[in-house]
Short mmCIF file of N, CA and C in Angstrom, two decimals:
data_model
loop_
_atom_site.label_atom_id
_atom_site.label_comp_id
_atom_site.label_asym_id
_atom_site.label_seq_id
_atom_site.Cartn_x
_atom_site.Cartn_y
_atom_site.Cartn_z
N UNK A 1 -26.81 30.36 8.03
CA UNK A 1 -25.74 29.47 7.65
C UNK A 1 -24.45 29.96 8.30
N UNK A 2 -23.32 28.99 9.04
CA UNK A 2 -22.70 29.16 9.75
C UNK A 2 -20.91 30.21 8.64
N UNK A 3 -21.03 31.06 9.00
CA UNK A 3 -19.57 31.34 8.23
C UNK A 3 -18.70 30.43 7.94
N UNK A 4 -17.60 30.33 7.02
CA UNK A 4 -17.09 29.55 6.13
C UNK A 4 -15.61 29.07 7.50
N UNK A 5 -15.42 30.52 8.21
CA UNK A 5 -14.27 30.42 9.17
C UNK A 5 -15.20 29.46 10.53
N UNK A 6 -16.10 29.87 10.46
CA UNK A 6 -16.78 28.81 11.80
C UNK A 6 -16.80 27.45 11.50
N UNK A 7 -16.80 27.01 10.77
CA UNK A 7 -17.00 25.50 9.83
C UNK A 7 -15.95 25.17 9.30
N UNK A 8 -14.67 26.06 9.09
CA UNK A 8 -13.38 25.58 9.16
C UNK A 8 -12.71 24.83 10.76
N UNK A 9 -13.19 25.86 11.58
CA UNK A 9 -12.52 25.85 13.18
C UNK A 9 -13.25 24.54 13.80
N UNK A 10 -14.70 24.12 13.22
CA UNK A 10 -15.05 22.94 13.86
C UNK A 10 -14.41 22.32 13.16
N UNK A 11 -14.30 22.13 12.26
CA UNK A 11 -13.50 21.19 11.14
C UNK A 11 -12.09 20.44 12.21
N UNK A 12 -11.46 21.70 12.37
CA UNK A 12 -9.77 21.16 13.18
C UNK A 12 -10.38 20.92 14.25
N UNK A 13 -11.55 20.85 14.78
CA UNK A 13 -11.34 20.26 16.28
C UNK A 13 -10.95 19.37 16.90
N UNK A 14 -10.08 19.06 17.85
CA UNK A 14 -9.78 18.11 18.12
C UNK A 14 -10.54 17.06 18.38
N UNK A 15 -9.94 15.65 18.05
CA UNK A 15 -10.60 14.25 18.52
C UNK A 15 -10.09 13.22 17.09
N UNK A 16 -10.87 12.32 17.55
CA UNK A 16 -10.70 11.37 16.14
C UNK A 16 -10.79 11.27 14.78
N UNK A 17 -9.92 10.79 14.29
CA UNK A 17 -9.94 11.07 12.79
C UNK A 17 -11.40 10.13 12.34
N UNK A 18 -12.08 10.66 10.95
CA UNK A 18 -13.17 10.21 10.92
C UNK A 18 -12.88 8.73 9.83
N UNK A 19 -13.46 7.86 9.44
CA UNK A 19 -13.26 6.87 9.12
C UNK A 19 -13.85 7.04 7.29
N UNK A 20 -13.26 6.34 6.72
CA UNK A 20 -13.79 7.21 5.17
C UNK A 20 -15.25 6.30 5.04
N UNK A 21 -15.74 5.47 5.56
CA UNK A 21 -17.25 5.40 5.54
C UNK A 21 -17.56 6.80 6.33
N UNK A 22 -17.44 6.93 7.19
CA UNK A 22 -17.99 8.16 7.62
C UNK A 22 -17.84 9.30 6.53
N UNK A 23 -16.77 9.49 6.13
CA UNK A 23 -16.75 10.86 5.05
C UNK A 23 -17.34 10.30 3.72
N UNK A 24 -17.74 9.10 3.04
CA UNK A 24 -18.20 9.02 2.65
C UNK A 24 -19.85 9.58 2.72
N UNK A 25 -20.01 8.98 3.90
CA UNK A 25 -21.66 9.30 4.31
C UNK A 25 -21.99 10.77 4.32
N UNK A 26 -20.64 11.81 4.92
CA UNK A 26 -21.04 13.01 5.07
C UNK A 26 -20.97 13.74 3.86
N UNK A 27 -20.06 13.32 2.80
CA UNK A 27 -20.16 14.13 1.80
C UNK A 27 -21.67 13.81 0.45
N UNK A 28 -21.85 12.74 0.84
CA UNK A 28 -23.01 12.35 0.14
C UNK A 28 -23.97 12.93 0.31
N UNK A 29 -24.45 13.13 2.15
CA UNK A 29 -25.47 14.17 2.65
C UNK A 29 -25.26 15.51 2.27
N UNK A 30 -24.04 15.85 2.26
CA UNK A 30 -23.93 17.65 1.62
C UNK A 30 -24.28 17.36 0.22
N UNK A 31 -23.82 16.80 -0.56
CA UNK A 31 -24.80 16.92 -1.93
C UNK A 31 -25.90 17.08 -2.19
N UNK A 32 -26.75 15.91 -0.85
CA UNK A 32 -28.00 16.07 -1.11
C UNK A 32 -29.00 17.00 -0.31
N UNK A 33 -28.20 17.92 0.77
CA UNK A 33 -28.61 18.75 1.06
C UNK A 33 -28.46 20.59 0.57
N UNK A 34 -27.52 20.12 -0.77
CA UNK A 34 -26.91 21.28 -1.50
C UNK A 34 -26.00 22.19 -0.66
N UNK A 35 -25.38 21.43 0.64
CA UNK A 35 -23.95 22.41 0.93
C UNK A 35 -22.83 22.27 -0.46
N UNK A 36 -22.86 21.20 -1.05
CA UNK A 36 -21.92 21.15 -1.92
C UNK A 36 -22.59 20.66 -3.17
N UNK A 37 -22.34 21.30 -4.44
CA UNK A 37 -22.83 20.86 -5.93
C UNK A 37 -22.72 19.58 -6.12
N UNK A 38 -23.85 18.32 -6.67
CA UNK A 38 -23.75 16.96 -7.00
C UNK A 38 -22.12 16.62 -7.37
N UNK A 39 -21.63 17.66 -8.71
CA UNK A 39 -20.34 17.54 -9.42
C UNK A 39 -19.12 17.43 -8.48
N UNK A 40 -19.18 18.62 -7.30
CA UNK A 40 -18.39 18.25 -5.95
C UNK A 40 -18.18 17.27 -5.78
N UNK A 41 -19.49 16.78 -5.26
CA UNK A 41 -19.72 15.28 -4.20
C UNK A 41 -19.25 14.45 -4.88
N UNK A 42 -19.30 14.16 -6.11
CA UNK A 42 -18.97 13.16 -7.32
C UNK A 42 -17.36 13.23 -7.01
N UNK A 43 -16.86 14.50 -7.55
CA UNK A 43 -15.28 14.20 -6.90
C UNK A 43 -14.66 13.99 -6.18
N UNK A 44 -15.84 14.58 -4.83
CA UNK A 44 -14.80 14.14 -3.34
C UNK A 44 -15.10 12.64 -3.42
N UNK A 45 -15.83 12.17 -3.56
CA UNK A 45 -16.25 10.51 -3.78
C UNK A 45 -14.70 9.92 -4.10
N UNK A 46 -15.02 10.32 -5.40
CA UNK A 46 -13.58 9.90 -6.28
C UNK A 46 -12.54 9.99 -5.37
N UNK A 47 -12.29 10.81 -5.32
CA UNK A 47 -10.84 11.35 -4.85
C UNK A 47 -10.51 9.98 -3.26
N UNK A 48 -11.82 9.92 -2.35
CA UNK A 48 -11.95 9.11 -1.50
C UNK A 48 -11.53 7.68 -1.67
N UNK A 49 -12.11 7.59 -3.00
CA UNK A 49 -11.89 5.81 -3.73
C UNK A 49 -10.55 5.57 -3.83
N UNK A 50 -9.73 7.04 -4.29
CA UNK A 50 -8.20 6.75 -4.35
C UNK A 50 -7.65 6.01 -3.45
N UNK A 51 -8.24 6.44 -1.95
CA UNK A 51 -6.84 5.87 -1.08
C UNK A 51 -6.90 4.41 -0.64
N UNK A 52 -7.58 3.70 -1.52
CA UNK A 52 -6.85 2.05 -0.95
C UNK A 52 -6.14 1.86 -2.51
N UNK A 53 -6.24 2.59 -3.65
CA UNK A 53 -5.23 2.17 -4.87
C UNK A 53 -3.61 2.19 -4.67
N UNK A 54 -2.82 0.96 -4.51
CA UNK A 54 -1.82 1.36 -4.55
C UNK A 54 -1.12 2.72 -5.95
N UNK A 55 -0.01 3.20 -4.85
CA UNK A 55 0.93 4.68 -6.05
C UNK A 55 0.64 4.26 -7.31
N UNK A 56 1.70 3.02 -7.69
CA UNK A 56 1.70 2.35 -9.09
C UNK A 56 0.54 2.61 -10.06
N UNK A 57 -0.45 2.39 -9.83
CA UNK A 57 -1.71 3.19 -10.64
C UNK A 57 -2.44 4.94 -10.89
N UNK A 58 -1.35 5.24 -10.08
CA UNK A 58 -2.04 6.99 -10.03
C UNK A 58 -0.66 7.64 -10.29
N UNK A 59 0.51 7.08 -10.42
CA UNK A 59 1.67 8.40 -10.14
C UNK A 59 2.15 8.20 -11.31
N UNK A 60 2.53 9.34 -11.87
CA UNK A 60 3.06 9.71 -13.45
C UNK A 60 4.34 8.49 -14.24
N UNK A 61 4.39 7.99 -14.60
CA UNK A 61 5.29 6.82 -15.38
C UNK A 61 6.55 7.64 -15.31
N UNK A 62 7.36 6.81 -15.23
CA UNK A 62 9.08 6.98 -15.54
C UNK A 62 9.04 7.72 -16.42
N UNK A 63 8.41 7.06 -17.89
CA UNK A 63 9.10 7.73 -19.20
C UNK A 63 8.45 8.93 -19.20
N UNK A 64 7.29 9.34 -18.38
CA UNK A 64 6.97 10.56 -18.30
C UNK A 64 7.60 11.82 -17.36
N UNK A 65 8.12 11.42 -16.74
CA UNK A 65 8.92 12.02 -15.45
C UNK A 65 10.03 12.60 -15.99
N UNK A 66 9.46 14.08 -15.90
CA UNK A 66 10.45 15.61 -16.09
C UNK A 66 11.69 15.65 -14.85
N UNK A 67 12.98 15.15 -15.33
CA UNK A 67 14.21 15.38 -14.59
C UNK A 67 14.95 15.72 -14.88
N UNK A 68 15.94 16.32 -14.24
CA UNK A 68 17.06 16.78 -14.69
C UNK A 68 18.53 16.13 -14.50
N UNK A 69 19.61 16.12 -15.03
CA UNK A 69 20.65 16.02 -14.61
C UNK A 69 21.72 16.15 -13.72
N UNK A 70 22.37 15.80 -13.04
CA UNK A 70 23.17 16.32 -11.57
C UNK A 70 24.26 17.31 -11.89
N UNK A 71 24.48 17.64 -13.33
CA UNK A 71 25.41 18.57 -13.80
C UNK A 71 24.91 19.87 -14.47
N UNK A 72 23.13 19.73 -14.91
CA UNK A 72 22.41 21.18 -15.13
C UNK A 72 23.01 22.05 -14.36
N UNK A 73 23.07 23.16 -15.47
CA UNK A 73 23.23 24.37 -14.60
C UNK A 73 21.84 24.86 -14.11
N UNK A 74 21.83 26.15 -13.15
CA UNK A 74 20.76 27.28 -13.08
C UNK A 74 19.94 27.63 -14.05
N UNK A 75 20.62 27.59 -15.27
CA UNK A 75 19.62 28.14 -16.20
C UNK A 75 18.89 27.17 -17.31
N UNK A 76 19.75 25.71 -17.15
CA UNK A 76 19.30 24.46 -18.04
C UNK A 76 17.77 24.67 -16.53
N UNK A 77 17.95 23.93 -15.69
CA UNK A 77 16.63 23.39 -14.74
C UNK A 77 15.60 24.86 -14.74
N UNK A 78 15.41 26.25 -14.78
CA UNK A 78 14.71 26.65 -14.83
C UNK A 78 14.14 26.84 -16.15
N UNK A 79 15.18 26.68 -17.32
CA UNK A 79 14.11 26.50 -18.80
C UNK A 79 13.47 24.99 -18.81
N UNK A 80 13.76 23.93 -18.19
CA UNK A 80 13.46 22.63 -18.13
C UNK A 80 11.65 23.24 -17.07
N UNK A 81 12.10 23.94 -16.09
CA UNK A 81 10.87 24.41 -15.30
C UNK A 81 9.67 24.92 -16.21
N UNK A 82 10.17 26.34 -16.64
CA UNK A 82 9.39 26.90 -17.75
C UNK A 82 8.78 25.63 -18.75
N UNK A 83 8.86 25.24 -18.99
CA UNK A 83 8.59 24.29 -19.91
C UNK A 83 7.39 23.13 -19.26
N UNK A 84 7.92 22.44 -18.36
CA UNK A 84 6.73 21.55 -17.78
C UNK A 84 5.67 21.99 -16.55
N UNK A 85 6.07 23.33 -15.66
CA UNK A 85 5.29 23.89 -15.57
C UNK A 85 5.78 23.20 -13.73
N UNK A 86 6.54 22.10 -13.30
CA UNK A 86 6.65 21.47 -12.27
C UNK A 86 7.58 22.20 -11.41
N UNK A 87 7.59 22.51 -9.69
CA UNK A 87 8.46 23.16 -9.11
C UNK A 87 9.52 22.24 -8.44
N UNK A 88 9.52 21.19 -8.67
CA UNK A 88 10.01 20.07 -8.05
C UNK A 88 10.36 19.22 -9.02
N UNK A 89 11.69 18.61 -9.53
CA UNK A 89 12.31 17.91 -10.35
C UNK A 89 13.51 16.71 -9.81
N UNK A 90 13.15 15.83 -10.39
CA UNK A 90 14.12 14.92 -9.95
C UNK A 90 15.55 15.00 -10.52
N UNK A 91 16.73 14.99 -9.48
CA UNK A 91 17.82 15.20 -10.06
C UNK A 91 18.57 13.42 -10.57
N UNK A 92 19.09 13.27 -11.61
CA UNK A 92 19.43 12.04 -12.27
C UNK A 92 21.07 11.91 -12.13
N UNK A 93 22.01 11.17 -11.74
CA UNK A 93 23.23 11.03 -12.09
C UNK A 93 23.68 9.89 -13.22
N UNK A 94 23.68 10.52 -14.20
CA UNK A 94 24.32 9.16 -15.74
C UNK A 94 22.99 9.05 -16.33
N UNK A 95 21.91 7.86 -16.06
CA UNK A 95 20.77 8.22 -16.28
C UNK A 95 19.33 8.50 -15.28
N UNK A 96 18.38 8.37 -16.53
CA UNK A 96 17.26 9.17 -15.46
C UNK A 96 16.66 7.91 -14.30
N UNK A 97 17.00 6.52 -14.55
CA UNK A 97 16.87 5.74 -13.41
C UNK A 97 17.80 5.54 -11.93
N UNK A 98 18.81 6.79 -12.26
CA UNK A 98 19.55 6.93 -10.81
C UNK A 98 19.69 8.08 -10.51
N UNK A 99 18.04 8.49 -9.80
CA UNK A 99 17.51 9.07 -9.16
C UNK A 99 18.75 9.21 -7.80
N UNK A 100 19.40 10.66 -7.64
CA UNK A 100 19.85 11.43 -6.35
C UNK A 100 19.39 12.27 -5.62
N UNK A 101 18.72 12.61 -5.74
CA UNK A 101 17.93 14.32 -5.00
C UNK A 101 16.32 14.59 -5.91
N UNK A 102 16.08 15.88 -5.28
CA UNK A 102 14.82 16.32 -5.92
C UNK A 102 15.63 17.80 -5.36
N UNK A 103 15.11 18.50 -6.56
CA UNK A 103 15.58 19.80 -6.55
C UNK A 103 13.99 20.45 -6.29
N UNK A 104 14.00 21.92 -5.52
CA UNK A 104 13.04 22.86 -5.48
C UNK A 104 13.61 23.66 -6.64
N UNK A 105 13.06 24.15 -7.58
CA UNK A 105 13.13 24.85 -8.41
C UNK A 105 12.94 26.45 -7.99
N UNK A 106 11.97 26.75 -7.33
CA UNK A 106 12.07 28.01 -6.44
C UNK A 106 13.09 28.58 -5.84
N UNK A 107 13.89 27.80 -5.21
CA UNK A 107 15.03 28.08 -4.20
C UNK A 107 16.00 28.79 -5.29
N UNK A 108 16.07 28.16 -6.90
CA UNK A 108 16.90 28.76 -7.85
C UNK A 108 16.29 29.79 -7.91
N UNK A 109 15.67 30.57 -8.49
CA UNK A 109 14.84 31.38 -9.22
C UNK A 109 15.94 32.87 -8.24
N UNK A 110 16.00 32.91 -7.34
CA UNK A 110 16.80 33.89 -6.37
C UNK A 110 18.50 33.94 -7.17
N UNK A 111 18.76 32.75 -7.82
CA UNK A 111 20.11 32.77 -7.59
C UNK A 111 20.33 33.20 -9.72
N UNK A 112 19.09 32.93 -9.77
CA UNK A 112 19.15 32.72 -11.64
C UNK A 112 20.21 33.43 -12.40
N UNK A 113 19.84 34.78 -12.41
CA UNK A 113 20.56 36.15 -12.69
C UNK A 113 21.71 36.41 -12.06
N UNK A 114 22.40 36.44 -11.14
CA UNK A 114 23.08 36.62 -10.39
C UNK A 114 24.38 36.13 -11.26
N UNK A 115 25.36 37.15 -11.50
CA UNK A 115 26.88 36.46 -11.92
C UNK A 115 27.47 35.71 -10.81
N UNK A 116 27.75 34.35 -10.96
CA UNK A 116 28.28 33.87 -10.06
C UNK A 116 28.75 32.64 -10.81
N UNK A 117 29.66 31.38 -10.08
CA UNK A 117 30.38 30.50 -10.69
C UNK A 117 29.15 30.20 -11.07
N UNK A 118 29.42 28.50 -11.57
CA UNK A 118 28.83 27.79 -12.69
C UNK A 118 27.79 26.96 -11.37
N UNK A 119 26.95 27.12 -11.24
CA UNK A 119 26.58 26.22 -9.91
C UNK A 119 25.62 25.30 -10.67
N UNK A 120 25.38 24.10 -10.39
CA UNK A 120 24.62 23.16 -10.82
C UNK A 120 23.56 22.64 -9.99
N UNK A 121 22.92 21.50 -10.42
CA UNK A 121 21.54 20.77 -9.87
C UNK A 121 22.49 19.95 -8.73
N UNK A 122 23.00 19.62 -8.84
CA UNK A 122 24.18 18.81 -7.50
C UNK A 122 24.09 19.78 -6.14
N UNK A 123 24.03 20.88 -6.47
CA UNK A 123 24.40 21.40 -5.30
C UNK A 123 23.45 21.82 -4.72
N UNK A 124 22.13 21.79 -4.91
CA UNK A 124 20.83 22.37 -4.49
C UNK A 124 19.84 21.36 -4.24
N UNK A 125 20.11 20.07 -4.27
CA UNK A 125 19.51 19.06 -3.74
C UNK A 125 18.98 18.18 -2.77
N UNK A 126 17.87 17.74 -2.81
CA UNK A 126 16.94 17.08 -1.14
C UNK A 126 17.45 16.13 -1.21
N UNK A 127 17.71 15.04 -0.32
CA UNK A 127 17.58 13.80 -0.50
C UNK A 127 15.96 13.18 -0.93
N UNK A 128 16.29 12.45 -1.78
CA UNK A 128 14.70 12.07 -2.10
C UNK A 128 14.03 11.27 -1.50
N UNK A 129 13.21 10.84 -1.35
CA UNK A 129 11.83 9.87 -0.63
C UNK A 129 11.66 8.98 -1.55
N UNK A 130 11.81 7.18 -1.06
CA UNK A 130 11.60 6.37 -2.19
C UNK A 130 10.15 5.60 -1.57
N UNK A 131 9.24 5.25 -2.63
CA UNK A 131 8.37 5.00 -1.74
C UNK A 131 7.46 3.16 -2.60
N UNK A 132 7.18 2.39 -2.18
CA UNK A 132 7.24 1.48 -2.71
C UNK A 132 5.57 1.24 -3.68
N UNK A 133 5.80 0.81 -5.25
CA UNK A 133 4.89 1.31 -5.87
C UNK A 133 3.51 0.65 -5.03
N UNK A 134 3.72 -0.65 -4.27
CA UNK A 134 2.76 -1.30 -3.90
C UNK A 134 1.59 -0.08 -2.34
N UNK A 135 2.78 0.61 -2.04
CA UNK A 135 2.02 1.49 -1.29
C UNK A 135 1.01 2.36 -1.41
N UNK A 136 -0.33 2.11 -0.79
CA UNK A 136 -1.45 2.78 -0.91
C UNK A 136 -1.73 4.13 -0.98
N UNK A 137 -1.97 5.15 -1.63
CA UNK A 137 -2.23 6.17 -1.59
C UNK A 137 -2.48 6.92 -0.36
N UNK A 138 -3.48 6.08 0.83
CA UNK A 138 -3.38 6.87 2.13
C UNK A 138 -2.45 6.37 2.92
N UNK A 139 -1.71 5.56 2.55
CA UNK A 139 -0.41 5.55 3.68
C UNK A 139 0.40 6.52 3.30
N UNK A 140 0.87 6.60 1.64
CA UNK A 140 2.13 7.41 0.99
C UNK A 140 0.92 8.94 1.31
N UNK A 141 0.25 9.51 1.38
CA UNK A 141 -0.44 10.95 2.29
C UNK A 141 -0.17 10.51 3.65
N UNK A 142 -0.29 9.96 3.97
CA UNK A 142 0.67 10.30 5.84
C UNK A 142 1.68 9.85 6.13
N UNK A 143 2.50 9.49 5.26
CA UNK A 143 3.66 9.49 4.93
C UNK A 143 4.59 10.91 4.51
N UNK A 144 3.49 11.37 4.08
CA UNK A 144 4.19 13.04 3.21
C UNK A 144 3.84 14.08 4.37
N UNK A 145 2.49 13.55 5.11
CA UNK A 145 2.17 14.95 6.05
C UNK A 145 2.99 14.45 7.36
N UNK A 146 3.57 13.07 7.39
CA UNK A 146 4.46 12.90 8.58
C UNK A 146 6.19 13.60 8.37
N UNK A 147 6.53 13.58 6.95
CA UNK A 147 7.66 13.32 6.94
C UNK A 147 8.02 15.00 5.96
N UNK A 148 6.94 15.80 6.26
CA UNK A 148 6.66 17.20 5.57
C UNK A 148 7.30 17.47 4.07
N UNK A 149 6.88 16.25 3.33
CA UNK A 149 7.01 16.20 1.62
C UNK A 149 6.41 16.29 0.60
N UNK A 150 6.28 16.93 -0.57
CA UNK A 150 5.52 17.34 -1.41
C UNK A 150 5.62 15.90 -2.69
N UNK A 151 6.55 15.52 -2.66
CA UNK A 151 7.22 14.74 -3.75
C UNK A 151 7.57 13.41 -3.07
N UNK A 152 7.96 12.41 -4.14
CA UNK A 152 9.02 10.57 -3.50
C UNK A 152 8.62 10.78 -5.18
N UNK A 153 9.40 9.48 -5.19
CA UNK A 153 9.90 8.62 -6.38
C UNK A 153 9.22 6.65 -6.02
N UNK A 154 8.78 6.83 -7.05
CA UNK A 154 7.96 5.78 -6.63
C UNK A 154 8.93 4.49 -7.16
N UNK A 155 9.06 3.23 -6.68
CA UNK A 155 10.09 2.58 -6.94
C UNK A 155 9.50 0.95 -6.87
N UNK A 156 9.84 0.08 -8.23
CA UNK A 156 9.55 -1.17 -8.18
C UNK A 156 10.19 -1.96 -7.00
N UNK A 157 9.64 -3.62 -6.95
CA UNK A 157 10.40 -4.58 -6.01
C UNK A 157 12.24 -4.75 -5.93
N UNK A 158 12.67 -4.04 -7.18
CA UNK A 158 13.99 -4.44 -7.42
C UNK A 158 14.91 -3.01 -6.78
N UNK A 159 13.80 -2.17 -6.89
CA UNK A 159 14.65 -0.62 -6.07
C UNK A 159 14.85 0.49 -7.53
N UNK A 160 14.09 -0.10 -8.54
CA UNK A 160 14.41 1.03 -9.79
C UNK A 160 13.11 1.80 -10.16
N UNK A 161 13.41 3.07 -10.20
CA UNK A 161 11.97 3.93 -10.61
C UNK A 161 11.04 3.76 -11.17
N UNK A 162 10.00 3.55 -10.87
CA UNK A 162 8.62 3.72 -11.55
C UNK A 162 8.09 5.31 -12.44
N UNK A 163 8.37 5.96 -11.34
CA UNK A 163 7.47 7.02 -11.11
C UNK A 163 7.57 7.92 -10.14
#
């Protein structure tokens, strides 16, 4: 059996991207040839089915969406962190439907301790990615690996947050 690094390196080889009938077909055959556990195959399946669902059905609801304020300090957004467990937070100005930035929460963590002025979520902010809820799951993924983003804000026909 070929090492795990040899079967990575064919993996990136160059040429055409494969078509998800095709990865369908191939991950089905590794199940049934036991490169990968039935329970695997079952998820990569899944996971495959995702990408013609538009966002709107898979991305976390508004009223669920952990954000913060544009006037948090350092130490409000990393107990807000501690708490939901997310490294990436949406920053809000007035309320949480006017979405300004997305903060890295990491980038604080350096500055936490440190005596220094009063610095807030305003000042440590991305511009955010709005992305439209009707958009398909594999466009909004090459959308993120084009535009090198972890996060968007998913946004109804009228331009106000979903998600």
């Amino acid at each position: 059996m070929p090492s795990l690094f040899a079967r990575l390196r064919r993996a990136a080889a160059p040429g055409p991207e494969p078509t998800l009938d095709a990865l369908h077909v191939v991950i089905s055959r590794a199940a049934v040839q036991g490169v990968v556990s039935g329970e695997v195959g079952r998820m990569l399946q899944r996971i495959l089915s995702l990408s013609d669902r538009p966002l709107s059905a898979v991305m976390i609801p508004q009223a669920a969406v952990v954000a913060v304020a544009a006037s948090a300090g350092i130490g409000e957004i990393v107990d807000r962190y501690l708490q939901c467990g997310f490294s990436r937070l949406p920053v809000y100005d007035g309320t949480p439907d006017n979405i300004i930035g997305i903060i890295h929460v990491k980038e604080l963590l350096r500055l936490w301790r440190r005596p220094a002025k009063r610095l807030t979520a305003v000042e440590f902010i991305r511009l955010p990615h709005f992305f439209p809820g009707t958009m398909t799951v594999a466009a909004a993924l090459t959308e993120f690996r084009k535009r090198r983003i972890s996060v968007a804000v998913v946004i109804d026909e009228y331009g106000a947050p979903q998600g």
